[in-house]
Coordinates of C-alpha atoms and ligand atoms in Angstrom, one line a residue:
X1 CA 125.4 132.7 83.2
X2 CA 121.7 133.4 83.5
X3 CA 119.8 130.5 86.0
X4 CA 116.7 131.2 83.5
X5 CA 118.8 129.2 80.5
X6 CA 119.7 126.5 83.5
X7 CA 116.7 126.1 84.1
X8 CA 115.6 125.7 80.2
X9 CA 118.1 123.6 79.6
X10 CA 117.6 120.7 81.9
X11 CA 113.8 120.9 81.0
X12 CA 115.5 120.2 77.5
X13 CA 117.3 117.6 79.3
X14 CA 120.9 118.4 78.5
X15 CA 123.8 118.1 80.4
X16 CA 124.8 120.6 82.7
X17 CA 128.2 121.3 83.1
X18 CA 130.8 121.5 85.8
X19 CA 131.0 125.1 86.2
X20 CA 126.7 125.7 85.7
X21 CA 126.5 122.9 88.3
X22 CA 128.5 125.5 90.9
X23 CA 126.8 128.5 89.6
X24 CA 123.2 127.1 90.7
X25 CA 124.7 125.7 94.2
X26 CA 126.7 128.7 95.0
X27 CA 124.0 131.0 93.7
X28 CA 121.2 129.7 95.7
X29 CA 123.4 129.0 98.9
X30 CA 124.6 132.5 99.0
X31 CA 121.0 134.2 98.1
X32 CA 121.2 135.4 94.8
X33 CA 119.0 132.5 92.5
X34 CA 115.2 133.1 94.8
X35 CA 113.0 129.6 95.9
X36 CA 110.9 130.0 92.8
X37 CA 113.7 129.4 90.6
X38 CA 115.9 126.9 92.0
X39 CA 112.3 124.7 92.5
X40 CA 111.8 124.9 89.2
X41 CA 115.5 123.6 88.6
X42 CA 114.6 120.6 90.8
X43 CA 111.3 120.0 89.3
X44 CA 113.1 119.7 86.1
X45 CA 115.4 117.3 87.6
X46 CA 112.8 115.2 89.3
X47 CA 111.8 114.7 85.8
X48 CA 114.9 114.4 83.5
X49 CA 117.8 113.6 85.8
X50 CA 120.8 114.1 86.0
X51 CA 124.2 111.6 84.5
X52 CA 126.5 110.4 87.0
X53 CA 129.0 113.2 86.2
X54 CA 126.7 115.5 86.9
X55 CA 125.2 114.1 90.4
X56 CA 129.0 113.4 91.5
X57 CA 129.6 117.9 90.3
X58 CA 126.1 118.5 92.3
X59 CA 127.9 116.4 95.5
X60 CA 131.2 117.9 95.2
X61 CA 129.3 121.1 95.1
X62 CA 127.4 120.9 98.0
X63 CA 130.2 119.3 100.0
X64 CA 132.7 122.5 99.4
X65 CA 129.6 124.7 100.6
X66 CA 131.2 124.8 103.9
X67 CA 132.8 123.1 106.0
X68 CA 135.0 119.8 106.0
X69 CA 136.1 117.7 109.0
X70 CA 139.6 117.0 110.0
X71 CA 139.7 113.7 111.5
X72 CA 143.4 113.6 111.2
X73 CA 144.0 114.1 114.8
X74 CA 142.7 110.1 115.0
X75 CA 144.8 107.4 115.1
X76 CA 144.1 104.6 112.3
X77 CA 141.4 104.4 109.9
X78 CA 138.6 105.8 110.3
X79 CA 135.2 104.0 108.5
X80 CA 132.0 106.6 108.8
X81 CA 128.6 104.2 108.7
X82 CA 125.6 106.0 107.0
X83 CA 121.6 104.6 106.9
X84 CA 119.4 106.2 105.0
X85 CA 116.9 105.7 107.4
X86 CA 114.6 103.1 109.1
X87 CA 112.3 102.7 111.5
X88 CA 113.7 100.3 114.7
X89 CA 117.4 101.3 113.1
X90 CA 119.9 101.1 116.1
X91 CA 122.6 99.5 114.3
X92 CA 125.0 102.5 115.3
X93 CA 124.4 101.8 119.0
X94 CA 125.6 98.2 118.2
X95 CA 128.0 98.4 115.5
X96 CA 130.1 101.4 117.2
X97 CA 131.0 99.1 119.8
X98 CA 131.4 95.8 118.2
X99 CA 133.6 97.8 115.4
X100 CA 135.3 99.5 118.4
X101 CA 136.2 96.2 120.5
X102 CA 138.4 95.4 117.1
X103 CA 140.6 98.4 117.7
X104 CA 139.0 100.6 114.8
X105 CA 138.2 104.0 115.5
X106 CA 134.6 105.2 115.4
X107 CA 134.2 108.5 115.4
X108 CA 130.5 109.7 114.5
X109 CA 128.8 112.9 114.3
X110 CA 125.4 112.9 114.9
X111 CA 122.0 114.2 114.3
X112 CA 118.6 113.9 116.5
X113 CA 115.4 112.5 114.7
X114 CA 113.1 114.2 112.2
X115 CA 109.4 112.6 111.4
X116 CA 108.8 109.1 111.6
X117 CA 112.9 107.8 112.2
X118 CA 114.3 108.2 115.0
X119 CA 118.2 109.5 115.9
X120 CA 120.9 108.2 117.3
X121 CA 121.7 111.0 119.8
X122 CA 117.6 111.1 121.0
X123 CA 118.2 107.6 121.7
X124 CA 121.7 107.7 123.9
X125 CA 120.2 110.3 126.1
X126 CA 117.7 107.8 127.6
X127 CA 120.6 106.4 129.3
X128 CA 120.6 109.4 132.3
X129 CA 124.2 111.3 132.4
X130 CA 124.7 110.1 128.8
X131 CA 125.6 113.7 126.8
X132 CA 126.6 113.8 123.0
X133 CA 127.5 117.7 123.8
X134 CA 131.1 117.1 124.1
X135 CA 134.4 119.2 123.3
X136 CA 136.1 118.1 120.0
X137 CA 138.8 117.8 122.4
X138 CA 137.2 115.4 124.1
X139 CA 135.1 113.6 121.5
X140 CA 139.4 113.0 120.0
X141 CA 140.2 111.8 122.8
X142 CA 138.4 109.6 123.3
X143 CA 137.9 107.8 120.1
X144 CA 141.9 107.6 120.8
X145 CA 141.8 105.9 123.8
X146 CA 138.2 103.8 123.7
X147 CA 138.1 104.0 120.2
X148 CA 134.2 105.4 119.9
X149 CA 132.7 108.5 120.7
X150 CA 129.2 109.9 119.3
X151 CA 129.0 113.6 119.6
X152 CA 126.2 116.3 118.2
X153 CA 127.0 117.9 115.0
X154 CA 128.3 121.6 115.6
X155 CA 130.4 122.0 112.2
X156 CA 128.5 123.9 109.1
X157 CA 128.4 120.5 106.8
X158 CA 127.1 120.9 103.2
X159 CA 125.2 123.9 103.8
X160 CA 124.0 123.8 100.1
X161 CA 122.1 121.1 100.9
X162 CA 120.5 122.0 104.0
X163 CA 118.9 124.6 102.2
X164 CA 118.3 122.6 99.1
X165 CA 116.4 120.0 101.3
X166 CA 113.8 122.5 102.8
X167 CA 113.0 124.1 99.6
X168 CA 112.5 120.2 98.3
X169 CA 110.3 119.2 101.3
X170 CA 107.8 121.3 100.3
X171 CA 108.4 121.3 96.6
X172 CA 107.5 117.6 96.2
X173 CA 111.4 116.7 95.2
X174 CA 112.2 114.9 97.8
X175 CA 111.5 111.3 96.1
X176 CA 114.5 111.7 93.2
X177 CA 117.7 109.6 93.1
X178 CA 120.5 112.3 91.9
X179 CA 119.3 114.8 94.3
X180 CA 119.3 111.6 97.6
X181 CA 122.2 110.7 96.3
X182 CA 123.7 114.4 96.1
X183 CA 122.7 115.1 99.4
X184 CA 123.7 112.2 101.2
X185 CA 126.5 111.8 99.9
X186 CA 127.6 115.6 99.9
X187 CA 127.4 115.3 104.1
X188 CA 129.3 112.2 103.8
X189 CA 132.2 113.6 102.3
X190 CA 132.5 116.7 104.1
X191 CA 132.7 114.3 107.4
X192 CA 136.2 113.5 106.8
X193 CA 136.2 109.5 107.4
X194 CA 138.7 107.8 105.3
X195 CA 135.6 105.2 104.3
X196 CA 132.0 105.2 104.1
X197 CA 129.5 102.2 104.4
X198 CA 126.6 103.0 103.4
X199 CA 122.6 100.9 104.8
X200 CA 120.3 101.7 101.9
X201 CA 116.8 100.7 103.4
X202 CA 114.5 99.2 100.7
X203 CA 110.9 99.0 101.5
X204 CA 107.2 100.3 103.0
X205 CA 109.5 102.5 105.8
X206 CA 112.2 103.6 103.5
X207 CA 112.4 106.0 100.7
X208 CA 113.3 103.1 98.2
X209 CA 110.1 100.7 98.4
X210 CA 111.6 98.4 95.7
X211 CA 114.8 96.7 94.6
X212 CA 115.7 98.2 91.6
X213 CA 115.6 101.9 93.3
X214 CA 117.8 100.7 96.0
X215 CA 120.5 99.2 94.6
X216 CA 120.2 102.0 91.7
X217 CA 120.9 104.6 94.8
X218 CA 123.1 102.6 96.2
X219 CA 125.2 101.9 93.1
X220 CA 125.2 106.0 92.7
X221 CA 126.3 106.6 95.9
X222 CA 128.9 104.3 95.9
X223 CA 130.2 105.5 92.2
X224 CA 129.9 109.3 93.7
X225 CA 132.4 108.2 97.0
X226 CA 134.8 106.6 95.2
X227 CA 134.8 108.7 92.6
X228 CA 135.5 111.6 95.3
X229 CA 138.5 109.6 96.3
X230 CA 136.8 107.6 99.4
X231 CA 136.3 103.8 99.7
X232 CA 132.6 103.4 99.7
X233 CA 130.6 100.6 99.5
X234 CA 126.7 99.9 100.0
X235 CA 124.4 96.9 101.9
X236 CA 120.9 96.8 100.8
X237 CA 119.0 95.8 103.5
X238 CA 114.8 95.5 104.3
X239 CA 112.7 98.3 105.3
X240 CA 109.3 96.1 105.0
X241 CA 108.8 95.8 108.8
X242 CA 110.6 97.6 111.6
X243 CA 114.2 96.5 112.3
X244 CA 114.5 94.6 115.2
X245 CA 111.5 94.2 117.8
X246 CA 111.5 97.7 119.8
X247 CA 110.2 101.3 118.5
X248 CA 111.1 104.0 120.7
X249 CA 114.3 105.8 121.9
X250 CA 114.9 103.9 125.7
X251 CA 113.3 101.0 123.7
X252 CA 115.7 100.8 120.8
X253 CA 118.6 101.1 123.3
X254 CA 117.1 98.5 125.5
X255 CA 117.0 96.4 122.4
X256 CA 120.8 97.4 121.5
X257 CA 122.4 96.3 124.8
X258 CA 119.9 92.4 124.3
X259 CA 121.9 92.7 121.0
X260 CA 125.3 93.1 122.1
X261 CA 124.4 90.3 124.8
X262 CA 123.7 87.6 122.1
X263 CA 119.9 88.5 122.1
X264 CA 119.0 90.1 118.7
X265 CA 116.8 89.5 116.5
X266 CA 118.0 87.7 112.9
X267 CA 117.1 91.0 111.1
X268 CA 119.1 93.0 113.5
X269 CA 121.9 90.8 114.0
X270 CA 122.4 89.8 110.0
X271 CA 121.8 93.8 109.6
X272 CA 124.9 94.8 111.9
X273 CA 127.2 91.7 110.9
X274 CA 127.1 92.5 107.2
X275 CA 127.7 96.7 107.7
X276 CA 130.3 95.8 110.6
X277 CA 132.0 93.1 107.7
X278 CA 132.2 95.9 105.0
X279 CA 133.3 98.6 107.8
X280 CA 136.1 96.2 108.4
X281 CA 137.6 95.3 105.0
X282 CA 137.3 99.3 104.1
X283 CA 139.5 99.7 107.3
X284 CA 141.7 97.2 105.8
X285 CA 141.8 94.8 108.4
X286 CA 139.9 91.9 106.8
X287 CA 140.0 90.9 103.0
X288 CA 137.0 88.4 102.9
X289 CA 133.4 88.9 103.8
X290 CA 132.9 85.2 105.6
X291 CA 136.0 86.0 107.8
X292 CA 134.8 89.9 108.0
X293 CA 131.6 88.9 109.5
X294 CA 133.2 86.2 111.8
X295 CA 135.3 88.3 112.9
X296 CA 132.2 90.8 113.8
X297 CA 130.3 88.2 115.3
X298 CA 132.7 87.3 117.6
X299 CA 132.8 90.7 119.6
X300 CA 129.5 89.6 120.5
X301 CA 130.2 85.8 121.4
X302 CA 133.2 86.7 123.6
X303 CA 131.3 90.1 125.4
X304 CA 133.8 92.7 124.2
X305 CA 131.3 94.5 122.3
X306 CA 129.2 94.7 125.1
X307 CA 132.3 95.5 127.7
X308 CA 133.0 98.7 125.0
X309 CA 129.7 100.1 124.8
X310 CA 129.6 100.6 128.8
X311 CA 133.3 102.2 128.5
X312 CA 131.9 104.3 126.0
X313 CA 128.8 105.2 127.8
X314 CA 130.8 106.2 131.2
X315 CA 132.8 108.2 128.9
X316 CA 130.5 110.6 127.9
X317 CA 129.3 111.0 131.2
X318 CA 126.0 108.4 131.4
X319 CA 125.4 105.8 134.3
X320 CA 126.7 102.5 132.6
X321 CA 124.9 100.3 135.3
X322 CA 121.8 100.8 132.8
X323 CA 124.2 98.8 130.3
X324 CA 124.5 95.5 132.9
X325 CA 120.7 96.4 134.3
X326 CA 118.6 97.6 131.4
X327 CA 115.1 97.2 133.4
X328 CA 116.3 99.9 135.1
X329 CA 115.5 102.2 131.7
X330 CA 112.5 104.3 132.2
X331 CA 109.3 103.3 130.0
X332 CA 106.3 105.0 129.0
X333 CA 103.3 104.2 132.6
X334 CA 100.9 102.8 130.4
X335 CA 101.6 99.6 129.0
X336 CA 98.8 98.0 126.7
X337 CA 98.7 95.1 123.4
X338 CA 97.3 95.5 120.5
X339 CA 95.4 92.5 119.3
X340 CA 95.4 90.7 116.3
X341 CA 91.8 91.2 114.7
X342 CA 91.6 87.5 112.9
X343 CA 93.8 84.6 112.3
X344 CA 96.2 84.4 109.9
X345 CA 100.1 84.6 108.6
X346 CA 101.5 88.4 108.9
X347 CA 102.3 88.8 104.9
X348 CA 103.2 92.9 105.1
X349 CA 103.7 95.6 107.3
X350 CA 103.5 99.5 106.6
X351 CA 106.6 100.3 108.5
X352 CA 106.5 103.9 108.2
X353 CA 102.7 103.2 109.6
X354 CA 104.5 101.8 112.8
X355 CA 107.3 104.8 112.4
X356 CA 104.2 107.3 112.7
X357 CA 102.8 105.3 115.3
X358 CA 105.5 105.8 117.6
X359 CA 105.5 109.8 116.8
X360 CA 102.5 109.9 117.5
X361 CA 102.9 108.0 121.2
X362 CA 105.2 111.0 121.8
X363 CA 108.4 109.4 120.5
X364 CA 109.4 111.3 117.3
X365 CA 109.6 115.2 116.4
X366 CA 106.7 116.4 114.3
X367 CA 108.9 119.8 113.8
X368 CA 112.5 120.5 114.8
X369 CA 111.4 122.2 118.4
X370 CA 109.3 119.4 119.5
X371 CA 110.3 118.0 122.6
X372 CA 110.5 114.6 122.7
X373 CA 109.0 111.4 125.1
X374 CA 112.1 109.3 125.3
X375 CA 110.3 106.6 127.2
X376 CA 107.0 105.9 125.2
X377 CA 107.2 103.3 121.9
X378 CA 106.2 99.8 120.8
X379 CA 107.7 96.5 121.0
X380 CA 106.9 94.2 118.4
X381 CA 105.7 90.8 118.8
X382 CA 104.4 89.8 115.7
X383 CA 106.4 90.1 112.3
X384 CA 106.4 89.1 109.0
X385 CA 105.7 84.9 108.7
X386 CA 104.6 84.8 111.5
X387 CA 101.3 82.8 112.4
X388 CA 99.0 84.9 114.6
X389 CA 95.8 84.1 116.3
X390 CA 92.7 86.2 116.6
X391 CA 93.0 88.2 120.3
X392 CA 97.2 87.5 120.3
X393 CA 98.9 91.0 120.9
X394 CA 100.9 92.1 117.5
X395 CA 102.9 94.3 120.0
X396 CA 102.7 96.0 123.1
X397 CA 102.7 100.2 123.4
X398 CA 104.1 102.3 125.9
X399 CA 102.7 105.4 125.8
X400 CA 101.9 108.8 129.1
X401 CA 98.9 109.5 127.7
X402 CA 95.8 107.5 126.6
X403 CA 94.7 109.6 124.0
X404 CA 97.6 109.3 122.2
X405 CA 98.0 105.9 122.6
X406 CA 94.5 105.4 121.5
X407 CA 95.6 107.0 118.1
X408 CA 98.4 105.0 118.1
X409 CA 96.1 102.0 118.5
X410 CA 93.7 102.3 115.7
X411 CA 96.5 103.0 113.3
X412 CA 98.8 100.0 113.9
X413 CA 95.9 97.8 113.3
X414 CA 95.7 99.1 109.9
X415 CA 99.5 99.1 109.2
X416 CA 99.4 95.1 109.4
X417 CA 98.3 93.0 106.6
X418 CA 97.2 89.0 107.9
X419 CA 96.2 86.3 105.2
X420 CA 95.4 83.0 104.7
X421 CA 98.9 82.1 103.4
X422 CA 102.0 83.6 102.3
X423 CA 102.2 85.0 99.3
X424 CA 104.5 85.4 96.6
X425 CA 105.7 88.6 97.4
X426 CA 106.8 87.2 100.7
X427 CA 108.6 84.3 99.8
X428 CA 111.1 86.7 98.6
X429 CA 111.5 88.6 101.6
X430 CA 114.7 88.6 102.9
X431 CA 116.9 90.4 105.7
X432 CA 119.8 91.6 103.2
X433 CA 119.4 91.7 99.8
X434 CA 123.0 92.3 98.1
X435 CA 126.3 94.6 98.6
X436 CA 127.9 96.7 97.0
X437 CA 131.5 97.8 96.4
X438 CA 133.7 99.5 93.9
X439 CA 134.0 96.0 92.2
X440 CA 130.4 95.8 91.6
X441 CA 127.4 94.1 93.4
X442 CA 127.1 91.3 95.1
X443 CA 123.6 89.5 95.6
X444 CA 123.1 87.4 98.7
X445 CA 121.3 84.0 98.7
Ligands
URA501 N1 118.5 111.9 103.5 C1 119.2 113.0 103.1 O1 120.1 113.4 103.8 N2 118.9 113.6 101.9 C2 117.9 113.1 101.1 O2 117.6 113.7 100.1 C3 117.1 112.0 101.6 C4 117.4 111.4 102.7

């Protein structure tokens, strides 16, 4: 096999077959196929795609590039949660627990923020003592006896991809549904859970900015996973504003803990009760979505969820009188609004705008070594509908340095969109759009 007559022939768009599929993964995982060629071979995919049987041979690919996780040592089902990424998304810091409280094990590898999300471990280590560098011994056993544990990734998953996504960073092939869908789902199934729910974000902060593209990726990745012999199924949820109120590692947490007291947002909370419904019929404990998401709900009524998280948080070592006291979390010294420039209705925000705000404040990593400000970030106070006055703060910034905050400033005034009235575009907005499962898809009213 020659990658040259690869390459032709998905320009020709043909099918590629198994067997080519691993020749171009292996070859350019182990060295052999250079950048030049295997961007070409994504360019031509950008372009003419690939069939579902061929982005399930690109996943299965990838996933056997190394290693594979053994969760076998758990006890019970485990359901692995997966968002393809927001800005203000801390479901995992409030579905682990709420999912946990039902007996379920959650057992999630992690990874720390890139760009303008940010991750789950960044935001756990505001919380002082809290460390995601535990033993697999101890991240075991301790999903066996609380039933959650969130530890840093140390295996070798889908090293294809790793390598794949760098070259298509700065190829211009990031934006293309077989290879997102390849390469999510490629980590996904080399994570060992016995079930995967997937958040596909749709909107101005996610990769998928319409409705169509999301559920398309979602539909994919949901054929690919079950396809690859896992239970999968997909939630569509909004990505036109941030999710929840708070910006911002110590923020997002802060935010998380108002959650699991009966404080959150209707974004948030609808967010985490559909993903916590689907996590619990794939575990096989519930059948039907209304009870599912009763069920979910009540872990919050009844304090469980809450009880869990600060069982989980001593666990790994961190000081679980934040979770009771949460003013005691550390936030950025200078606090200022930003105001409203005119009167109006809030009909759109650029939420990856309000993602690079909070990068800029000193929150996000703008290369893998940055170090990051865990206590700078923004908390939203004015969100889509709602009615705004000229001079009313649209949210309030914590930032350690003025400069940066006036940066931070000027662009979040631009990010927001106020009209007269709402407009049609609007009326349509909702928090979750429709899910997904090996039955088919499911729109919600
Ligand atoms: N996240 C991934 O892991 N891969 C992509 O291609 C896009 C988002």
């Amino acid at each position: 096999m020659r990658m040259y007559d690869l390459i032709n022939k998905k320009k020709n768009n043909l099918k590629l077959t198994k067997e080519e599929i691993d020749f171009i993964v292996q070859g350019y995982t182990g060295g052999e196929i250079p950048d030049y060629q295997m961007s070409a071979f994504l360019m031509a995919v950008c372009f003419n795609g690939m069939d579902m049987e061929e982005t399930t041979n690109l996943t299965i690919s990838m996933r056997d590039s190394g290693d594979t996780l053994d969760l076998s040592r758990i006890q019970g089902t485990t359901v692995d949660k997966h968002s393809t990424g927001g800005v203000g998304d801390k479901t995992s810091l409030i579905l682990g627990p709420m999912i946990a409280a039902l007996g379920i094990p959650v057992a999630k590898m992690s990874g720390r923020g890139l760009g303008h999300t940010g991750g789950t471990i960044d935001k756990l280590e505001s919380i002082p003592g809290f460390s995601t560098s535990i033993s697999g011994d101890l991240f075991f056993e301790n999903v066996n006896k609380i039933k959650l544990s969130i530890m840093g990734q140390t295996a070798d998953l889908a090293p294809a991809d790793k390598k794949i996504y760098a070259l298509r960073d700065v190829t211009a092939t990031v934006d293309c549904l077989p290879l997102i869908a390849s390469s999510i789902m490629s980590k996904k199934l080399a994570s060992g859970a016995d079930a995967i729910v997937l958040d596909v974000k749709m909107g101005s902060g996610a990769f998928m900015k319409d409705y169509d593209s999301a559920l398309a990726l979602a539909d994919t990745m949901v054929k690919i996973g079950n396809m690859a012999g896992k239970n999968t199924s997909a939630v569509i949820t909004d990505m036109n504003q941030p999710l929840g109120r708070n910006v911002g590692n110590a923020l997002e947490v802060i935010e998380s803990i108002e959650a699991l007291n009966g404080n959150a947002p209707d974004d948030l909370l609808q967010d985490c009760v559909w993903l916590a419904a689907l996590m619990l019929i794939s575990a096989g404990v519930a059948s039907d979505i209304e009870k599912a998401k009763e069920m979910a709900l009540a872990t919050i009524k009844d304090g469980s969820a809450l009880k869990k998280f600060a069982e989980f948080v001593e666990a790994q070592g961190g000081d679980s009188s934040y979770v009771f006291n949460p003013s005691k979390f550390k936030l950025g010294e200078i606090c200022e609004p930003v105001y409203a420039p005119c009167d109006g209705i809030v009909t759109k925000i650029d939420a990856q705008e309000i993602g690079i705000c909070s990068l800029i404040l000193g929150g996000g990593r703008e290369t893998k070594e940055s170090i990051i400000d865990l206590s700078v970030g923004i908390k939203i106070e004015k969100k889509l509908h709602d009615t705004v006055k000229k001079g009313e703060p649209l949210c309030l910034m914590y930032a350690n340095s003025k400069e940066k905050l006036e940066q931070a400033k000027e662009r979040f005034i631009n990010a927001y969109t106020i009209s007269e009235s709402e407009t049609e575009e609007l009326k349509k907005h909702k928090a979750v759009y429709a899910y997904i499962t090996r039955d088919g898809v499911n729109v919600i009213n």
